XYZ file of C-alpha atoms in Angstrom:
224
model
C -9.574 8.844 12.897
C -9.723 6.339 10.054
C -8.933 3.399 11.762
C -5.812 2.153 10.710
C -6.104 -2.242 8.674
C -3.412 -4.695 7.774
C -4.414 -7.362 5.958
C -2.443 -10.692 5.641
C -4.175 -12.864 2.925
C -1.484 -14.449 0.110
C -4.814 -15.029 -2.778
C -3.986 -11.810 -4.421
C -6.942 -10.996 -6.743
C -8.870 -11.863 -3.115
C -6.434 -9.030 -1.459
C -6.995 -6.290 -3.717
C -10.548 -6.889 -3.045
C -10.961 -6.834 0.852
C -8.283 -3.313 1.012
C -10.586 -1.682 -2.228
C -14.236 -3.078 -0.272
C -11.968 -1.542 3.599
C -11.151 1.573 1.661
C -14.776 2.248 0.336
C -16.046 1.987 3.810
C -12.808 4.428 5.562
C -10.608 2.725 6.926
C -6.939 2.582 5.912
C -5.130 -0.227 4.512
C -2.150 -2.060 3.930
C -2.283 -5.267 1.636
C 0.450 -7.801 2.575
C 0.922 -11.290 0.959
C 3.207 -13.101 3.717
C 3.992 -12.097 7.154
C 7.829 -11.309 5.918
C 7.603 -7.519 6.743
C 4.009 -7.161 9.501
C 5.699 -7.273 12.966
C 7.808 -3.744 11.575
C 4.202 -2.395 10.054
C 2.605 -3.658 13.496
C 5.674 -2.166 15.621
C 5.915 1.179 13.853
C 2.305 2.015 13.066
C -0.847 3.024 15.084
C -2.702 -0.773 13.436
C -6.006 -0.772 14.924
C -7.178 -4.202 13.319
C -5.336 -8.039 11.901
C -7.088 -9.014 9.050
C -5.226 -12.307 8.778
C -5.277 -16.040 6.385
C -4.093 -19.041 8.047
C -3.156 -20.730 5.464
C 0.398 -18.597 4.539
C 4.068 -19.075 2.371
C 6.387 -19.740 4.959
C 4.487 -19.778 8.434
C 0.961 -20.553 9.978
C -1.684 -17.613 10.404
C -2.289 -18.748 13.929
C 1.536 -19.430 15.242
C 2.031 -15.608 13.159
C -0.279 -14.006 16.084
C 1.003 -16.707 18.365
C 4.264 -15.296 18.089
C 3.193 -11.698 18.099
C 1.120 -12.399 21.667
C 4.357 -13.559 23.167
C 6.406 -10.623 22.304
C 3.169 -7.882 23.861
C 1.605 -6.824 19.693
C -1.948 -7.099 21.531
C -3.102 -5.566 17.946
C -6.572 -7.098 17.487
C -6.829 -9.661 14.726
C -9.682 -11.499 12.732
C -8.875 -14.802 11.639
C -10.258 -15.178 8.030
C -9.752 -18.661 6.913
C -10.366 -21.710 5.746
C -9.309 -23.237 8.080
C -12.682 -24.803 8.936
C -13.873 -27.062 11.643
C -14.149 -27.223 14.927
C -11.077 -27.007 15.995
C -9.888 -24.421 13.359
C -11.619 -22.253 14.534
C -11.226 -23.350 18.786
C -7.374 -22.852 17.821
C -7.245 -19.738 16.192
C -8.947 -18.712 19.298
C -6.641 -19.981 21.861
C -3.617 -18.268 19.695
C -4.533 -15.440 20.223
C -7.363 -14.691 17.553
C -10.253 -12.326 18.911
C -13.151 -13.241 15.839
C -13.361 -16.668 13.395
C -14.934 -16.031 10.134
C -14.302 -19.404 7.314
C -14.586 -19.006 3.499
C -16.344 -18.599 1.344
C -17.700 -15.876 3.756
C -19.998 -12.607 3.100
C -18.155 -9.799 2.228
C -20.681 -8.138 5.093
C -20.461 -10.183 7.136
C -17.139 -9.521 7.507
C -17.814 -5.810 7.358
C -19.943 -5.946 10.730
C -17.716 -7.824 12.470
C -14.939 -4.892 11.541
C -16.742 -2.799 12.732
C -17.192 -4.294 16.004
C -13.892 -5.246 16.930
C -12.485 -1.933 16.193
C -16.221 -0.505 18.846
C -14.760 -3.103 21.790
C -11.526 -2.496 21.553
C -10.772 0.962 20.779
C -9.380 2.809 23.335
C -10.153 6.870 24.487
C -7.340 8.756 25.091
C -8.117 11.618 26.679
C -6.911 14.449 25.432
C -3.910 16.409 27.857
C -0.517 15.677 28.525
C 1.571 13.283 31.061
C 4.990 13.938 32.605
C 7.426 12.788 35.442
C 10.773 13.899 35.139
C 12.436 15.030 31.371
C 9.252 12.627 29.734
C 6.587 14.016 28.734
C 2.829 11.970 27.149
C 1.149 13.859 24.375
C -2.099 11.783 25.134
C -3.597 13.876 22.251
C -1.281 13.193 19.789
C 0.357 9.543 21.379
C 3.482 11.386 20.921
C 6.078 11.118 23.617
C 8.717 13.500 24.561
C 12.765 12.601 26.370
C 14.491 15.317 27.588
C 12.782 17.296 25.226
C 13.429 15.004 21.563
C 10.944 12.652 20.766
C 11.131 8.694 20.958
C 8.999 7.025 18.577
C 6.814 4.169 20.539
C 4.010 2.156 19.808
C 0.779 2.319 20.968
C 1.176 -0.401 23.340
C 4.143 1.063 24.865
C 2.705 4.343 25.098
C -0.055 2.798 26.826
C 2.081 2.011 28.762
C 3.808 4.717 30.345
C 0.751 5.906 30.478
C -0.358 3.512 33.070
C 3.311 3.878 35.439
C 2.646 7.030 35.012
C -0.403 7.650 36.012
C 0.119 5.047 39.457
C 4.004 6.862 39.943
C 2.985 5.825 43.226
C 2.577 2.636 42.719
C 3.801 -1.220 42.593
C 2.120 -2.624 39.362
C 1.286 -5.682 38.976
C 2.194 -8.479 35.671
C -2.255 -8.770 36.971
C -2.946 -5.297 36.463
C -0.847 -4.332 34.094
C -2.550 -7.165 31.523
C -5.908 -6.265 33.326
C -5.778 -2.397 32.287
C -3.100 -1.844 29.312
C -3.578 -5.162 27.527
C -7.194 -5.682 28.589
C -7.228 -8.704 28.730
C -5.852 -11.247 31.819
C -6.363 -14.393 30.884
C -4.996 -15.337 27.423
C -1.325 -13.456 27.833
C 1.117 -14.910 29.790
C 3.656 -12.711 32.566
C 6.175 -12.889 30.172
C 4.562 -10.699 27.444
C 4.528 -8.055 29.809
C 8.202 -8.481 30.178
C 8.776 -8.411 26.848
C 7.000 -5.517 26.306
C 8.882 -3.118 29.603
C 12.391 -4.286 28.734
C 11.629 -2.760 25.185
C 9.688 -0.208 25.669
C 13.111 0.372 29.021
C 15.246 0.405 25.921
C 13.434 3.261 24.279
C 13.252 5.659 26.856
C 16.759 4.789 28.272
C 18.980 3.495 25.670
C 22.558 4.389 28.203
C 20.675 2.771 30.646
C 21.906 5.744 33.030
C 18.311 6.641 33.908
C 16.762 3.645 35.305
C 12.781 4.977 34.968
C 11.191 1.958 35.292
C 12.093 -0.984 37.869
C 11.266 -4.378 38.208
C 9.627 -5.287 42.232
C 11.495 -8.597 41.988
C 8.189 -11.185 42.702
C 5.396 -8.379 43.104
C 5.739 -6.069 39.108
C 6.988 -2.698 38.609
C 7.540 1.009 39.890
C 8.518 4.054 38.326
C 11.476 5.802 39.785
């Protein structure tokens, strides 16, 4: 399956060039001139990579990415920015970037970085199904059914639920989840885990009658 890449760049000509170049390499792209609807796309679609400018109308790009991380959205990010000072680059990584390329840039270098990031961050999900109570997760199609009905979840939420069901007899602490779901226990906070799990619980149990995931105070979470 081709990778899905979101590009946020306020220079329209450059945005079109980036989309054209990436599509020639076989990637699917969604381009934006600002961040207004980016969060919605990241939550609703399977996005593999975000290429983000920093000098954007309305919001600074790295601040936007920092908010994504705080909200539990873990899509890999390459900053593509004219901010080229050492402290700018460091700030980009601190705020959640996975790579940083300064403008002007070489398009071939960007493509190499894109391939490298996608190779490193892609998760190999084995085929088959996981089930727990009235939930069924199809790992080949990444679909979730609860009581026979399809429930739309993000990639992160699906991976979280897989981890819980795979370890259904264990309490999973936040450090474990950051390491095994986010693949990074150093650059994320416990709040990130809490927010993501609360969103997942709202989707799989909107009436709050099934209580699939229980909080174990001071430890973490477990299926119940």
